[in-house]
Structure formats: structure tokens, C-alpha cells
Coordinates of C-alpha atoms and ligand atoms in Angstrom, one line a residue:
M1 CA 66.1 106.5 74.3
S2 CA 69.5 105.6 75.7
Q3 CA 69.2 104.3 79.2
T4 CA 71.2 102.2 81.7
L5 CA 69.5 100.6 84.6
F6 CA 70.7 99.7 88.1
V7 CA 69.1 97.5 90.7
S8 CA 70.3 95.8 93.9
D9 CA 69.1 94.0 97.0
L10 CA 66.2 92.1 95.4
H11 CA 66.7 89.3 97.9
L12 CA 64.7 87.0 95.7
D13 CA 63.4 84.1 97.7
Q14 CA 60.8 81.4 97.0
K15 CA 59.0 82.7 100.0
R16 CA 58.3 86.0 98.1
P17 CA 57.0 84.8 94.7
H18 CA 55.3 88.2 94.0
I19 CA 58.8 89.9 94.1
V20 CA 60.2 87.2 91.8
A21 CA 57.2 88.0 89.4
A22 CA 57.8 91.8 89.7
F23 CA 61.5 91.3 88.9
C24 CA 60.6 89.2 85.8
R25 CA 58.1 91.9 84.7
F26 CA 60.8 94.6 85.2
L27 CA 63.3 92.5 83.1
G28 CA 60.8 92.2 80.4
E29 CA 60.7 96.0 80.2
C30 CA 64.5 96.3 79.9
S31 CA 64.8 95.2 76.3
S32 CA 65.6 98.6 75.0
A33 CA 68.2 99.4 77.7
D34 CA 71.9 99.8 76.9
A35 CA 72.7 97.7 80.0
L36 CA 71.4 96.4 83.3
Y37 CA 73.6 96.3 86.4
I38 CA 72.6 94.1 89.3
L39 CA 74.7 95.4 92.3
G40 CA 74.4 92.4 94.6
D41 CA 72.0 90.5 96.8
L42 CA 70.0 89.4 93.8
F43 CA 69.1 86.4 95.9
E44 CA 68.3 86.1 99.6
Y45 CA 71.0 83.5 99.7
W46 CA 73.1 81.4 97.2
I47 CA 74.9 78.4 98.4
G48 CA 76.9 77.8 95.3
D49 CA 76.1 77.3 91.6
D50 CA 74.5 73.9 92.4
D51 CA 71.9 75.8 94.5
P52 CA 68.6 74.2 93.7
A53 CA 67.2 77.8 93.3
E54 CA 63.7 76.6 94.0
G55 CA 61.1 79.1 93.0
L56 CA 63.7 81.3 91.3
E57 CA 63.8 79.5 87.9
L58 CA 61.6 82.2 86.3
A59 CA 63.9 85.0 87.4
I60 CA 67.0 83.1 86.1
Q61 CA 65.3 82.4 82.8
A62 CA 64.2 86.1 82.6
I63 CA 67.8 87.2 83.0
R64 CA 68.8 84.8 80.2
D65 CA 66.0 86.1 78.0
L66 CA 67.2 89.6 78.4
T67 CA 70.9 88.8 77.6
N68 CA 69.6 86.7 74.6
S69 CA 67.8 89.8 73.4
G70 CA 71.1 91.6 73.3
V71 CA 71.1 93.6 76.5
P72 CA 74.3 93.2 78.5
V73 CA 73.6 92.3 82.1
Y74 CA 76.4 92.8 84.7
F75 CA 76.5 91.5 88.2
I76 CA 78.5 92.4 91.3
H77 CA 78.4 90.0 94.3
G78 CA 76.5 91.0 97.4
N79 CA 77.0 89.6 100.9
R80 CA 74.1 87.1 100.4
D81 CA 75.1 85.8 97.0
F82 CA 78.9 86.0 96.9
L83 CA 79.0 82.3 95.9
I84 CA 77.5 83.0 92.5
G85 CA 80.0 81.7 90.1
K86 CA 80.9 80.7 86.6
R87 CA 78.1 78.3 86.1
F88 CA 75.5 80.9 86.9
S89 CA 77.2 83.4 84.7
K90 CA 77.2 80.9 81.8
Q91 CA 73.6 80.0 82.4
T92 CA 72.4 83.6 82.4
Q93 CA 75.1 85.0 80.2
C94 CA 75.6 87.8 82.7
K95 CA 79.0 89.1 83.3
I96 CA 80.4 89.1 86.9
L97 CA 82.4 92.3 87.6
P98 CA 85.0 92.9 90.3
E99 CA 83.6 94.2 93.7
E100 CA 84.8 97.7 92.9
T101 CA 84.3 98.6 89.2
V102 CA 84.5 101.9 87.4
I103 CA 82.2 102.2 84.4
D104 CA 81.8 104.9 81.8
L105 CA 78.2 106.1 82.4
Y106 CA 77.5 108.3 79.3
G107 CA 80.9 110.0 79.8
T108 CA 81.0 110.1 83.6
P109 CA 83.3 107.6 85.2
T110 CA 81.1 106.0 87.9
L111 CA 82.2 103.6 90.6
I112 CA 79.7 100.8 91.3
M113 CA 79.8 98.3 94.1
H114 CA 77.5 96.4 96.4
G115 CA 78.2 98.7 99.4
D116 CA 78.9 96.3 102.3
T117 CA 82.6 97.2 102.3
L118 CA 81.6 100.9 103.0
C119 CA 80.1 99.9 106.3
T120 CA 83.4 99.9 108.2
D121 CA 81.8 100.9 111.5
D122 CA 80.3 97.4 111.7
I123 CA 83.5 95.7 112.8
A124 CA 81.9 92.4 113.5
Y125 CA 80.5 92.2 110.0
Q126 CA 83.8 93.2 108.3
K127 CA 85.5 90.4 110.3
Y128 CA 82.9 87.9 109.2
R129 CA 83.2 89.1 105.6
S130 CA 86.9 88.6 105.3
K131 CA 86.6 85.1 106.7
A132 CA 83.6 84.2 104.5
R133 CA 85.3 85.4 101.3
S134 CA 88.6 83.7 101.9
P135 CA 89.4 80.6 99.7
W136 CA 90.3 78.7 102.9
I137 CA 86.7 78.9 104.0
Q138 CA 85.0 78.8 100.7
K139 CA 86.7 75.7 99.2
P140 CA 85.8 73.3 102.1
L141 CA 82.4 75.0 102.3
L142 CA 81.6 74.2 98.7
M143 CA 82.5 70.6 99.2
L144 CA 79.7 70.1 101.7
S145 CA 76.4 68.7 100.4
V146 CA 73.7 71.0 99.2
K147 CA 71.6 70.0 102.1
Q148 CA 74.4 70.9 104.6
R149 CA 75.0 74.2 102.9
L150 CA 71.3 75.1 102.9
K151 CA 71.3 74.4 106.6
I152 CA 74.3 76.7 107.2
A153 CA 72.7 79.5 105.0
E154 CA 69.5 79.3 107.1
G155 CA 71.5 79.5 110.3
L156 CA 73.5 82.5 109.0
R157 CA 70.3 84.3 108.0
K158 CA 68.8 83.9 111.5
K159 CA 72.1 85.0 113.1
S160 CA 72.2 88.1 110.8
K161 CA 68.6 89.0 111.6
T162 CA 69.3 88.9 115.4
A163 CA 72.6 90.8 115.0
T164 CA 70.9 93.5 112.8
Q165 CA 68.1 94.0 115.3
N166 CA 70.7 94.7 118.1
K167 CA 72.9 97.0 116.1
A168 CA 72.6 100.8 116.2
E169 CA 71.2 102.3 113.0
N170 CA 74.3 104.4 112.3
I171 CA 76.7 101.4 112.6
M172 CA 74.9 99.7 109.7
D173 CA 75.2 102.7 107.4
V174 CA 78.2 103.6 105.4
N175 CA 81.2 105.4 106.9
Q176 CA 81.6 108.7 105.3
Y177 CA 85.5 108.6 105.5
T178 CA 85.5 105.2 103.8
V179 CA 83.2 106.5 101.0
E180 CA 85.5 109.4 100.4
R181 CA 88.6 107.2 100.4
V182 CA 87.3 104.7 97.9
M183 CA 86.0 107.4 95.6
Q184 CA 89.4 109.1 95.7
K185 CA 91.2 105.8 95.1
H186 CA 89.2 105.3 91.9
N187 CA 89.3 109.0 91.0
V188 CA 85.6 109.4 90.6
V189 CA 82.9 111.8 91.7
H190 CA 80.0 109.4 91.2
L191 CA 79.3 106.3 93.2
I192 CA 76.3 103.9 92.9
H193 CA 75.7 101.2 95.5
G194 CA 73.1 99.3 97.5
H195 CA 73.3 97.1 100.6
T196 CA 72.1 99.5 103.2
H197 CA 68.5 99.5 101.9
R198 CA 68.4 103.3 102.4
P199 CA 67.6 104.7 98.9
A200 CA 68.8 108.2 98.5
E201 CA 71.0 110.6 96.6
H202 CA 73.7 112.2 98.7
E203 CA 76.0 115.1 97.7
F204 CA 79.0 116.3 99.5
I205 CA 81.9 118.7 98.7
Q206 CA 85.5 117.9 99.2
S207 CA 88.4 120.2 98.1
S208 CA 86.0 122.1 95.8
H209 CA 84.7 118.9 94.0
T210 CA 81.0 117.9 94.3
Y211 CA 80.7 114.2 94.9
K212 CA 77.5 112.3 94.3
R213 CA 76.6 109.0 96.0
I214 CA 73.4 107.2 94.9
V215 CA 72.0 104.4 97.1
L216 CA 69.6 101.9 95.6
G217 CA 66.8 100.5 97.8
D218 CA 65.7 97.0 98.3
W219 CA 62.8 95.0 96.8
Y220 CA 60.9 94.0 99.9
E221 CA 57.8 96.1 99.7
Q222 CA 58.4 97.7 96.3
G223 CA 61.2 97.7 93.7
S224 CA 64.0 100.3 93.5
V225 CA 65.5 101.1 90.2
L226 CA 68.1 103.8 89.1
R227 CA 67.4 104.9 85.6
C228 CA 70.3 106.8 83.9
T229 CA 70.2 108.5 80.6
P230 CA 72.9 110.7 79.0
D231 CA 71.5 113.7 80.9
S232 CA 69.6 112.4 83.9
M233 CA 69.7 110.0 86.9
K234 CA 66.5 109.1 88.6
L235 CA 65.8 106.7 91.5
E236 CA 62.4 105.1 90.7
I237 CA 60.0 103.0 92.6
I238 CA 58.5 99.9 90.9
S239 CA 55.2 98.7 92.3
T240 CA 55.2 95.0 93.1
Ligands
MN301 MN1 73.7 93.4 101.1

């Protein structure tokens, strides 16, 4: 059976080995898929391709095993692992796609992205994002030692946790106007993304077109997978 799979927000971390194991099991079951798309935040953090990736070796090997078996694996950066680069891509043989990519999903042009750029009501985050992604910050950052970068990553995670707790729920969700704008820019009626950890299928109508936006969930308590075949799209829960 033809099928294409999508996941995001696994937040793999050595502190959650059962999630790493669940992801490896899931990858083992993907060998008949046409493709697997990982839409960002595969890792809880990634400090550069020299990241020691402690406790994550099995997951990285399982991605490599899947690509070796002939299943293409695609990756889009998330806000936690935007420093994943060429070395990781070579190691796993997964292809890194631009942050907004339109794929042909069994005949339907479908926009895929991580989703953080849709949360435009969170002005503080968007400001941080444009700084963090600029080469002026990234280059000197990558020159720091692994130890120094791990320390910065730890600090950022703590800061993000506090900030998230103090932000209103709606600020951390997507902005509907931004969603419509980006879908119109790419001339698509289907969008798949993650980031908000609010798995759902949304539909809305704009100038007599029906638009569909599918949101993947995270892998904290259970896994979230979108399984697409030529005639169906289904958000599934994977027990961990
Ligand atoms: Mn994210």
C-alpha cells in the first residue's frame, strides 16, 4: 500500500529513553513507506553537528537504516534543532528541505513546514528567532566549544519553559491570517505542520476554496503520526 508518513516534535532527549525507543520502533515499521517527513524538533536541542548526541545514537542509526533500506527521509528544521547541518544529513542520508516546501502528495500540492513561523502573535519569539537564525549569530556560536554550547542550550530551554508558562494560550497558537497568507503565497489548499503540539485537522473556507491544515502532535506521552495514502489522511497515535 502506498503511504507517506509525517512526524514532528519528537523532542528526543537522553532523559526520555522510552521515546527514543518508540521512535526507533516506529522507524522500523516504515520500511514500506514511499517517504518519511520529519517536520522539525526531532531533538530536544541540537548544538551543531558536533553535538555529542548522547543517548540518541540508536535513533540516528535507525534513520540511517531506514534510508539504507531505500525509503527517502526528509527533514525540515524546528526551533530546537535548526543547527542540524550537512554532517548530520550525510550521516543519516536524510535530505534537509527549505523551511517552506511544497511537495506533491499523491497529486495534491501540499505545503509542509515546522510551524513556528505561523505563530506571529508571539512577537518576542519571532524576534528571538530572526536573531538566532542569522549567520551573524550562528557563526560565532558554532565556534564556541561543545561544552559552552551545551550550557547555552540548557539556559535557553529553561528560559523558554518560563516564557511559555507565562504566555497566553492563544499567543502560542498559529495566527489564522498568517496561515492564509502563506498558503496563498504557495498556491496550496493543504498545509501540514507541527510545533504547537496541538494535533488537529482544521478546515476553513476562503473565496469558495476549502483549505485544510493538519497539525501534528508531539511525542511526550505518546507518538503522533500523519499517515497519508493516495485517498486518505489520518492522524494516528502511537503508544510509547
Ligand atoms: Mn517547535
